[in-house]
Amino acid sequence: MNRILAVAAAVLAVTATDAKVFLSQEEALKLAFPAATVERKTAFLTTGQQRAAQALSNDEALPSALVVYYVATRDGRTVGTAYFDTHIVRTMPETIMVVVDPAGRAARIEVLSFQEPEDYLPRPRWYGQFQGKPLNDELSMKRGIRPVAGATLTVRATTEAARRVLALHEVIRRAPVGEAASP
Amino acid sequence: MRRVSLRIGIGSCLLAASTALFAQNGPVPTLAPAAVSTDERIANLEKFLAQTQEEVAALEASSAGASEAQIAELERKIEILGAEIEGLKVGEAAEPSDVSTEDRTDARYGVGVAASKVYGIKRGVSIGGYGEALYENPAGDDQSGNPSGEVDQIDFLRAVVYLGYKFDDHWVLNTEIEYEHAVAADGADGEVAVEFAYLDYMKSRLLNVRSGLVLMPVGLVNELHEPTVSISARRPDVERVILPTTWREIGAGVYGESGMLAYRAYVTSSLDAAGFTADGGIRGGRQEGSEAIAQDWALSGRLDYVGTAGLLVGVSVFTGQTGQDNHTPSGRKIDASTTGFDVHADWQWRGLWLRGLFAQTAISQADLINEFNGFVGDESVGSRQNGWYVQGAYDVLSFSPTSKMSLLPYVRYEQYDTQEEVPAGYARNPANDIDVLTVGIAFKPIDRLIFKLDWQQRQNAANTGVNAWNVALGYIF
């Protein structure tokens, strides 16, 4: 038993150093767009645009009329657009960043904060399967997104958030500059 | 201090704006500010912002409009409000972590984004739960055609409450309180139990520490035993008998993952061999953290491949002495070293869901356990016990990818024997050599609700198996 306690004490000593589990918005943007210029933009959707986004995402709720997004450019070319989506997983919220590539496909997802027990958080590798996925029927737990046993609610919430973001991105992209986007 | 004051000031401004909106345009003008939720504040701020933006557009379009300076000022205010609403929505993650207050101020148009910390305290409590009810309709005759003697039964198997508390980014408490069989009272079968209650110190994905009453990291069901994850009306027999779910012990250990592998390793209280039986295997040896005898300790762990989304393949092991300082009537000390392992796999691809498991347990000194308990003949504890199952299900509603409903026909075959081997001088009971075929269908109207109907063909080598229909409902929240 003494040996076991000694091992446990050693493990605790190793883990006692500080560490950051989640990302801030700024850190997430730096991670997604290294050496890029990131510009924050605001879009004010019309009711018609809100409904169009809802229809595209197949979401139950109408999206907010206010959409904040971050456009990253490098050498004058857009390299991606980031959106932050906060949603409820089980009873607590999660905030993720969804990066959309210039072709309108999901490029990257990062978890910024997760208030549920981490047992419900899929592994980082799981989020990789969203890369390159456009907004279509494949972006679904029943099709192209593989679920995770024991984290179904998080998987569902993340997939819905990705659909929501891609739908909003599409609606904003369709709108003439100045109509839905901020100055 | 300056940072805090700044936040309070921003928060006050937003509160004032939100409250003013309620006074002028809000749907419930009588609401006091204290009763207004953050979501309501956000909604009203968004409305206010949209109106302001329309006014700006109108001014810009008007020939007798405001000056460029006025328009620029209005646009600047809109940007500030937009940033604040975003901060409220995103919450703590909006807070830059490694920049100075001055930098933060510059980045946020002269005001910080941390108003969310004024409005909302850090939300640390998590509440969840699950429950399941089961109706069992056994056949009147056993597999030999003799009266089975079994009666129909309906039972609210479990009502469970999860309570978690996140102290900070590193320390988390997670608990599960379970009520079994609806009524826990003298003369009733029910019980109230703490299924798990542990503290996690989360350092990184690679290494974390867990201590308390923990679920043993074995098999597919023990740690993930919610009714929506276990698709059949009853859990697989193999994961009730050979791996005795829900199996928990008090101890501590580490868990984490690296690359494509995830692991857990614990030191915990061990089983008590005095509770082992011929038909129940090691199930009766669980101490469940209730005044558990701690003369013997055990090691347990698992290693899973998690490198492919939707696929889990792994092994788990448990080993430890289980004699707990007991002695036979003849005075021999019982060590009863018990070692079990399982190999498991779970694969989900589109609508298909496959899983399988093989488990085996070996117990030394089973003869001494028999002597201690007075077991004779075919009542012997098995010195080797094993079992396996394969299960397949398919969501026929996967053809409709946007549907939130699932309809899953499933089939499972399992075989197990709690007396695969017995000590010399004892006999195996063929009634413990069992195979079960389960065929059923599960319906999930939404992810968190499930209704199940299945038929089980239960056979054993003594020809006394009794088939049964089962109906169950389950929920999680």
XYZ file of N, CA and C in Angstrom, chain A residues 1 4 8 11-12 14-27 30 40-42 44 57-60 64-70 84-86 89-93 95 112-127 129 137-153 156 160 163 178-183, chain B residues 46 49-50 53 75 78-79 82-83 85-86 89-99 108-109 122-129 162 166 169-170 172 174 198 200-203 205 207 209-210 224 226 229 254-255 257 259-260 262 264 267 297 299 306-310 346-351 355 395 397-406 447-448 476-477:
522
model
N 0.823 -1.211 0.000
C 0.000 0.000 0.000
C 0.865 1.273 0.000
N 1.927 2.065 -3.377
C 0.832 2.655 -4.157
C 0.681 4.137 -3.828
N 1.025 7.404 -6.216
C -0.054 8.400 -6.318
C 0.477 9.796 -6.030
N 2.400 11.079 -8.975
C 1.507 11.497 -10.064
C 0.914 12.862 -9.764
N 0.479 13.057 -8.514
C -0.100 14.349 -8.135
C 0.925 15.464 -8.274
N 3.391 15.572 -10.362
C 3.576 15.844 -11.787
C 2.439 16.708 -12.320
N 1.206 16.455 -11.844
C 0.046 17.145 -12.399
C -0.225 18.480 -11.721
N 0.562 18.819 -10.711
C 0.250 20.023 -9.949
C 0.581 21.303 -10.704
N 1.357 21.196 -11.776
C 1.668 22.395 -12.534
C 0.441 22.882 -13.280
N 0.404 24.177 -13.515
C -0.782 24.777 -14.108
C -0.895 24.419 -15.587
N -2.097 24.418 -16.083
C -2.296 24.123 -17.501
C -3.604 24.725 -17.948
N -3.672 25.081 -19.225
C -4.892 25.662 -19.755
C -5.582 24.638 -20.634
N -6.839 24.391 -20.327
C -7.567 23.364 -21.056
C -8.261 23.959 -22.274
N -8.861 25.163 -22.114
C -9.671 25.746 -23.171
C -9.026 26.989 -23.769
N -9.624 27.429 -24.834
C -9.085 28.564 -25.568
C -9.945 29.804 -25.360
N -9.309 30.969 -25.403
C -10.069 32.206 -25.505
C -10.361 32.439 -26.986
N -11.227 33.395 -27.269
C -11.521 33.715 -28.671
C -10.241 34.094 -29.409
N -9.465 34.913 -28.736
C -8.244 35.399 -29.377
C -7.274 34.250 -29.673
N -7.132 33.355 -28.710
C -6.240 32.216 -28.908
C -6.743 31.314 -30.036
N -5.974 32.925 -33.350
C -4.544 32.819 -33.669
C -4.191 31.404 -34.108
N -12.824 41.722 -37.616
C -14.122 41.385 -37.034
C -15.223 42.098 -37.808
N -16.290 41.358 -38.132
C -17.393 41.953 -38.882
C -18.715 41.611 -38.221
N -19.694 42.434 -38.478
C -21.019 42.206 -37.914
C -22.045 42.234 -39.034
N -26.208 42.097 -39.869
C -27.563 42.230 -39.331
C -28.508 41.593 -40.341
N -30.057 25.205 -42.467
C -29.461 24.413 -41.381
C -30.405 23.346 -40.865
N -31.682 23.512 -41.160
C -32.722 22.627 -40.618
C -32.801 22.729 -39.101
N -32.448 23.894 -38.585
C -32.495 24.126 -37.149
C -33.936 24.344 -36.706
N -34.198 24.016 -35.445
C -35.547 24.223 -34.933
C -35.805 25.697 -34.642
N -30.193 34.080 -34.617
C -30.171 35.486 -34.217
C -29.996 36.379 -35.444
N -30.566 37.572 -35.353
C -30.416 38.520 -36.468
C -29.022 39.126 -36.488
N -28.342 39.057 -35.350
C -27.002 39.624 -35.286
C -25.972 38.506 -35.368
N -25.106 38.603 -36.350
C -24.075 37.578 -36.519
C -22.713 38.255 -36.558
N -21.856 37.850 -35.650
C -20.490 38.378 -35.633
C -19.570 37.316 -36.225
N -18.700 37.730 -37.109
C -17.778 36.762 -37.698
C -16.424 37.421 -37.934
N -15.437 36.611 -38.155
C -14.065 37.091 -38.270
C -13.484 36.612 -39.601
N -18.287 32.029 -33.884
C -18.345 31.428 -32.550
C -19.803 31.098 -32.230
N -20.028 29.885 -31.784
C -21.388 29.436 -31.519
C -21.456 28.884 -30.087
N -22.352 29.439 -29.304
C -22.563 28.954 -27.942
C -23.914 28.258 -27.879
N -25.411 21.866 -24.216
C -25.143 20.455 -24.510
C -26.174 19.584 -23.809
N -26.113 19.533 -22.521
C -27.120 18.805 -21.745
C -27.897 19.840 -20.921
N -27.242 20.365 -19.925
C -27.857 21.479 -19.201
C -26.922 22.685 -19.180
N -25.706 22.478 -19.648
C -24.714 23.546 -19.564
C -24.210 23.914 -20.962
N -23.672 25.141 -21.077
C -23.275 25.601 -22.412
C -21.884 25.158 -22.850
N -19.053 26.498 -25.962
C -18.751 27.469 -27.015
C -17.705 26.864 -27.948
N -13.942 26.095 -27.231
C -13.401 27.168 -26.403
C -13.741 26.956 -24.932
N -14.988 26.597 -24.675
C -15.362 26.326 -23.287
C -16.413 25.234 -23.262
N -16.372 24.438 -22.204
C -17.262 23.293 -22.094
C -17.589 23.117 -20.620
N -18.812 23.437 -20.269
C -19.169 23.458 -18.846
C -19.636 22.110 -18.317
N -19.997 21.196 -19.216
C -20.402 19.868 -18.755
C -19.165 19.088 -18.294
N -19.368 17.988 -17.573
C -18.213 17.139 -17.258
C -17.498 16.716 -18.540
N -16.170 16.667 -18.480
C -15.417 16.405 -19.705
C -15.624 14.997 -20.261
N -16.294 14.133 -19.460
C -16.625 12.808 -19.985
C -17.490 12.926 -21.232
N -18.209 14.041 -21.342
C -19.115 14.228 -22.472
C -18.447 14.948 -23.633
N -17.160 15.208 -23.509
C -16.464 15.960 -24.559
C -15.751 14.992 -25.500
N -16.096 15.014 -26.779
C -15.389 14.133 -27.718
C -13.909 14.470 -27.782
N -13.137 13.528 -28.246
C -11.701 13.734 -28.339
C -11.391 14.689 -29.500
N -10.265 15.403 -29.422
C -9.934 16.374 -30.478
C -9.967 15.763 -31.876
N -9.525 14.534 -31.972
C -9.479 13.888 -33.289
C -10.867 13.795 -33.912
N -11.880 13.648 -33.064
C -13.242 13.508 -33.579
C -13.649 14.740 -34.386
N -13.218 15.916 -33.925
C -13.617 17.148 -34.606
C -13.010 17.245 -36.005
N -13.188 15.267 -38.364
C -14.014 14.749 -39.451
C -14.895 15.825 -40.095
N -26.622 16.921 -46.807
C -27.169 15.850 -45.975
C -26.093 15.020 -45.286
N -24.870 15.047 -45.822
C -23.793 14.278 -45.195
C -23.379 14.865 -43.850
N -23.659 16.148 -43.663
C -23.307 16.784 -42.395
C -24.391 16.444 -41.373
N -24.384 15.197 -40.963
C -25.425 14.663 -40.080
C -24.864 13.467 -39.329
N -25.319 13.288 -38.100
C -24.903 12.113 -37.311
C -25.345 10.816 -37.966
N -26.371 10.904 -38.781
C -26.882 9.691 -39.423
C -26.124 9.356 -40.708
N -25.297 10.282 -41.159
C -24.582 10.067 -42.414
C -23.073 10.209 -42.212
N -22.563 11.378 -42.530
C -21.121 11.529 -42.602
C -20.407 11.824 -41.300
N -21.136 12.132 -40.252
C -20.505 12.431 -38.965
C -20.637 11.223 -38.051
N -19.502 10.653 -37.678
C -19.514 9.472 -36.818
C -19.776 9.889 -35.381
N -20.687 9.195 -34.721
C -20.982 9.551 -33.330
C -19.909 9.037 -32.361
N -20.075 9.394 -31.117
C -19.180 8.932 -30.054
C -20.047 8.334 -28.956
N -19.818 7.073 -28.635
C -20.594 6.440 -27.573
C -20.399 7.201 -26.273
N -21.502 7.591 -25.656
C -21.421 8.289 -24.381
C -21.345 9.797 -24.502
N -21.191 10.305 -25.706
C -21.126 11.761 -25.879
C -22.109 12.194 -26.967
N -23.214 11.481 -27.065
C -24.161 11.725 -28.145
C -24.682 13.159 -28.142
N -24.964 13.683 -26.942
C -25.551 15.017 -26.878
C -24.559 16.068 -27.381
N -24.315 15.716 -31.173
C -25.507 16.317 -31.784
C -25.392 17.843 -31.776
N -25.075 20.232 -35.102
C -26.088 21.260 -35.371
C -25.446 22.645 -35.447
N -23.790 23.039 -38.808
C -24.798 23.295 -39.848
C -25.291 24.746 -39.766
N -23.030 45.552 -47.430
C -23.762 46.723 -46.964
C -25.187 46.412 -46.617
N -25.705 45.267 -47.143
C -27.093 44.934 -46.815
C -27.158 44.115 -45.541
N -26.317 43.094 -45.464
C -26.352 42.262 -44.272
C -25.104 42.442 -43.424
N -24.071 42.965 -44.017
C -22.835 43.083 -43.263
C -22.667 44.494 -42.730
N -21.885 44.550 -41.680
C -21.657 45.864 -41.092
C -20.683 46.646 -41.960
N -20.595 47.946 -41.732
C -19.638 48.733 -42.518
C -18.222 48.204 -42.319
N -30.083 42.999 -29.039
C -30.041 42.747 -30.479
C -31.125 43.552 -31.191
N -30.140 47.084 -31.235
C -29.055 47.280 -32.192
C -29.584 47.325 -33.624
N -30.497 46.415 -33.927
C -31.059 46.373 -35.275
C -31.802 47.672 -35.582
N -29.342 50.390 -36.205
C -28.718 50.263 -37.515
C -29.654 50.745 -38.614
N -22.236 54.647 -35.908
C -21.667 53.373 -36.343
C -20.694 52.820 -35.306
N -22.681 51.275 -32.622
C -23.232 49.977 -33.052
C -22.179 48.887 -32.920
N -20.966 49.206 -33.337
C -19.894 48.218 -33.222
C -19.666 47.829 -31.769
N -22.492 45.647 -30.674
C -22.337 44.315 -31.282
C -21.287 43.494 -30.556
N -20.189 44.148 -30.209
C -19.126 43.436 -29.491
C -19.602 42.984 -28.123
N -22.703 42.320 -27.190
C -23.648 41.211 -27.330
C -22.893 39.922 -27.619
N -21.889 40.017 -28.458
C -21.096 38.827 -28.728
C -20.448 38.304 -27.457
N -22.924 36.464 -25.404
C -23.272 35.159 -25.968
C -22.167 34.136 -25.737
N -20.956 34.549 -26.004
C -19.844 33.599 -25.935
C -19.429 33.342 -24.497
N -19.638 34.330 -23.617
C -19.327 34.124 -22.213
C -17.843 34.227 -21.941
N -17.366 33.363 -21.041
C -16.000 33.497 -20.562
C -14.961 33.335 -21.654
N -15.305 32.570 -22.680
C -14.325 32.340 -23.737
C -14.021 33.614 -24.509
N -14.877 34.611 -24.364
C -14.639 35.865 -25.069
C -13.466 36.618 -24.477
N -13.092 36.256 -23.264
C -12.068 36.994 -22.546
C -10.685 36.666 -23.060
N -9.962 37.652 -23.598
C -8.578 37.364 -23.982
C -7.783 36.963 -22.748
N -6.910 35.997 -22.904
C -6.249 35.439 -21.727
C -4.855 35.989 -21.490
N -4.234 36.516 -22.509
C -2.822 36.839 -22.332
C -2.472 38.224 -22.846
N -3.449 39.137 -22.743
C -3.138 40.506 -23.148
C -3.406 41.429 -21.972
N -11.199 46.330 -27.984
C -12.659 46.326 -27.883
C -13.245 47.726 -27.965
N -12.674 48.519 -28.784
C -13.257 49.820 -29.073
C -13.480 50.644 -27.803
N -19.933 32.553 -12.456
C -19.448 31.363 -13.125
C -20.384 30.208 -12.792
N -20.949 29.599 -13.815
C -21.955 28.568 -13.589
C -21.268 27.231 -13.358
N -21.264 26.794 -12.120
C -20.486 25.619 -11.797
C -21.273 24.348 -11.655
N -22.600 24.461 -11.479
C -23.390 23.271 -11.185
C -23.957 22.676 -12.464
N -23.829 21.374 -12.584
C -24.412 20.663 -13.719
C -25.379 19.616 -13.172
N -26.557 19.597 -13.735
C -27.561 18.626 -13.299
C -27.987 17.791 -14.500
N -28.073 16.520 -14.298
C -28.545 15.627 -15.349
C -29.182 14.414 -14.709
N -29.486 13.453 -15.517
C -30.056 12.232 -14.941
C -30.564 11.285 -16.005
N -27.749 13.027 -11.763
C -26.339 13.419 -11.800
C -26.215 14.824 -11.221
N -18.312 22.229 -11.103
C -17.007 22.591 -11.651
C -16.440 23.708 -10.790
N -11.323 25.487 -13.768
C -10.994 24.760 -14.994
C -10.304 23.425 -14.728
N -9.853 23.208 -13.517
C -9.109 21.980 -13.219
C -9.863 21.002 -12.329
N -13.151 19.242 -10.825
C -14.559 18.960 -11.119
C -15.045 17.815 -10.232
N -18.076 15.052 -9.842
C -19.146 14.421 -10.609
C -19.772 13.323 -9.762
N -16.832 11.296 -7.660
C -15.377 11.430 -7.746
C -14.973 12.865 -8.058
N -12.233 15.077 -10.123
C -11.262 15.055 -11.212
C -10.348 16.261 -11.089
N -9.079 16.023 -11.236
C -8.159 17.123 -11.455
C -7.728 17.031 -12.909
N -8.180 17.981 -13.698
C -7.938 17.916 -15.136
C -6.738 18.781 -15.498
N -5.688 18.105 -15.838
C -4.472 18.833 -16.203
C -4.383 19.023 -17.701
N -5.091 16.717 -21.743
C -5.632 15.523 -22.391
C -4.791 14.297 -22.047
N -2.884 13.625 -19.232
C -2.823 13.119 -17.861
C -3.769 13.889 -16.952
N -6.193 13.302 -13.079
C -6.273 12.476 -11.878
C -7.724 12.387 -11.417
N -8.134 11.209 -11.026
C -9.507 10.995 -10.551
C -9.446 10.263 -9.216
N -20.658 3.455 -19.319
C -21.675 4.104 -20.153
C -22.947 3.271 -20.071
N -26.180 4.336 -19.456
C -27.461 5.017 -19.613
C -28.333 4.243 -20.606
N -27.817 4.414 -24.381
C -26.580 3.847 -24.927
C -26.682 2.329 -24.998
N -5.440 7.590 -12.678
C -5.165 8.569 -13.726
C -5.914 8.177 -14.991
N -6.164 9.180 -15.820
C -6.782 8.902 -17.103
C -6.370 9.982 -18.092
N -5.406 10.632 -22.624
C -5.228 10.045 -23.939
C -4.053 10.694 -24.638
N -2.547 10.781 -28.647
C -2.685 10.326 -30.025
C -3.953 9.531 -30.218
N -3.791 8.303 -30.621
C -4.958 7.480 -30.937
C -5.369 6.572 -29.783
N -6.539 6.024 -25.640
C -7.088 6.580 -24.401
C -6.925 5.536 -23.306
N -7.280 4.569 -18.821
C -7.620 4.837 -17.428
C -6.923 3.780 -16.590
N -6.252 2.521 -8.754
C -6.059 1.666 -7.575
C -7.313 1.832 -6.738
N -6.512 -4.632 -1.955
C -6.712 -3.583 -2.947
C -6.549 -4.177 -4.331
N -5.958 -3.405 -8.769
C -5.565 -2.542 -9.880
C -6.518 -2.800 -11.041
N -8.808 5.000 -30.132
C -9.858 5.968 -30.446
C -9.472 6.810 -31.657
N -8.605 6.255 -32.471
C -8.050 7.032 -33.565
C -8.953 7.209 -34.766
N -10.038 6.463 -34.825
C -10.965 6.576 -35.945
C -12.333 6.946 -35.404
N -12.868 8.047 -35.907
C -14.174 8.495 -35.412
C -15.210 7.391 -35.590
N -15.957 7.129 -34.538
C -16.998 6.116 -34.594
C -16.530 4.730 -34.205
N -16.623 -1.316 -30.485
C -17.891 -0.642 -30.786
C -17.658 0.196 -32.036
N -18.513 0.005 -33.022
C -18.317 0.707 -34.288
C -19.647 1.272 -34.773
N -19.645 2.549 -35.024
C -20.838 3.206 -35.562
C -20.464 3.863 -36.877
N -21.217 3.532 -37.893
C -20.944 4.069 -39.223
C -22.274 4.297 -39.917
N -22.534 5.569 -40.202
C -23.815 5.962 -40.753
C -24.910 5.384 -39.859
N -25.838 4.589 -40.345
C -26.901 4.083 -39.476
C -26.563 2.783 -38.782
N -21.345 -3.894 -32.018
C -20.470 -3.996 -30.864
C -20.306 -5.449 -30.450
N -30.113 1.918 -37.860
C -31.114 2.979 -37.806
C -31.758 3.120 -39.188
N -34.019 4.976 -40.055
C -34.328 6.369 -40.373
C -33.078 7.155 -40.767
N -31.963 6.476 -40.922
C -30.763 7.182 -41.373
C -30.897 7.622 -42.825
N -31.912 7.093 -43.508
C -32.172 7.560 -44.871
C -32.678 9.003 -44.877
N -33.148 9.439 -43.721
C -33.585 10.822 -43.588
C -32.598 11.529 -42.667
N -31.500 12.058 -43.210
C -30.396 12.523 -42.371
C -30.750 13.667 -41.430
N -31.767 14.439 -41.770
C -32.091 15.560 -40.892
C -33.129 15.186 -39.845
N -33.612 13.947 -39.877
C -34.579 13.519 -38.878
C -33.912 13.366 -37.518
N -34.582 13.797 -36.497
C -34.047 13.628 -35.145
C -34.478 12.297 -34.549
N -35.316 11.566 -35.252
C -35.796 10.279 -34.748
C -34.876 9.147 -35.220
N -34.874 8.077 -34.434
C -34.143 6.870 -34.826
C -35.036 5.660 -34.589
N -32.977 12.176 -29.257
C -31.803 11.468 -28.732
C -31.962 10.990 -27.301
N -32.693 11.740 -26.529
C -32.666 11.495 -25.094
C -33.806 10.614 -24.582
N -32.829 10.236 -20.684
C -31.704 10.937 -20.068
C -31.955 12.433 -20.229
N -31.394 13.181 -19.346
C -31.517 14.636 -19.485
C -30.285 15.310 -18.911
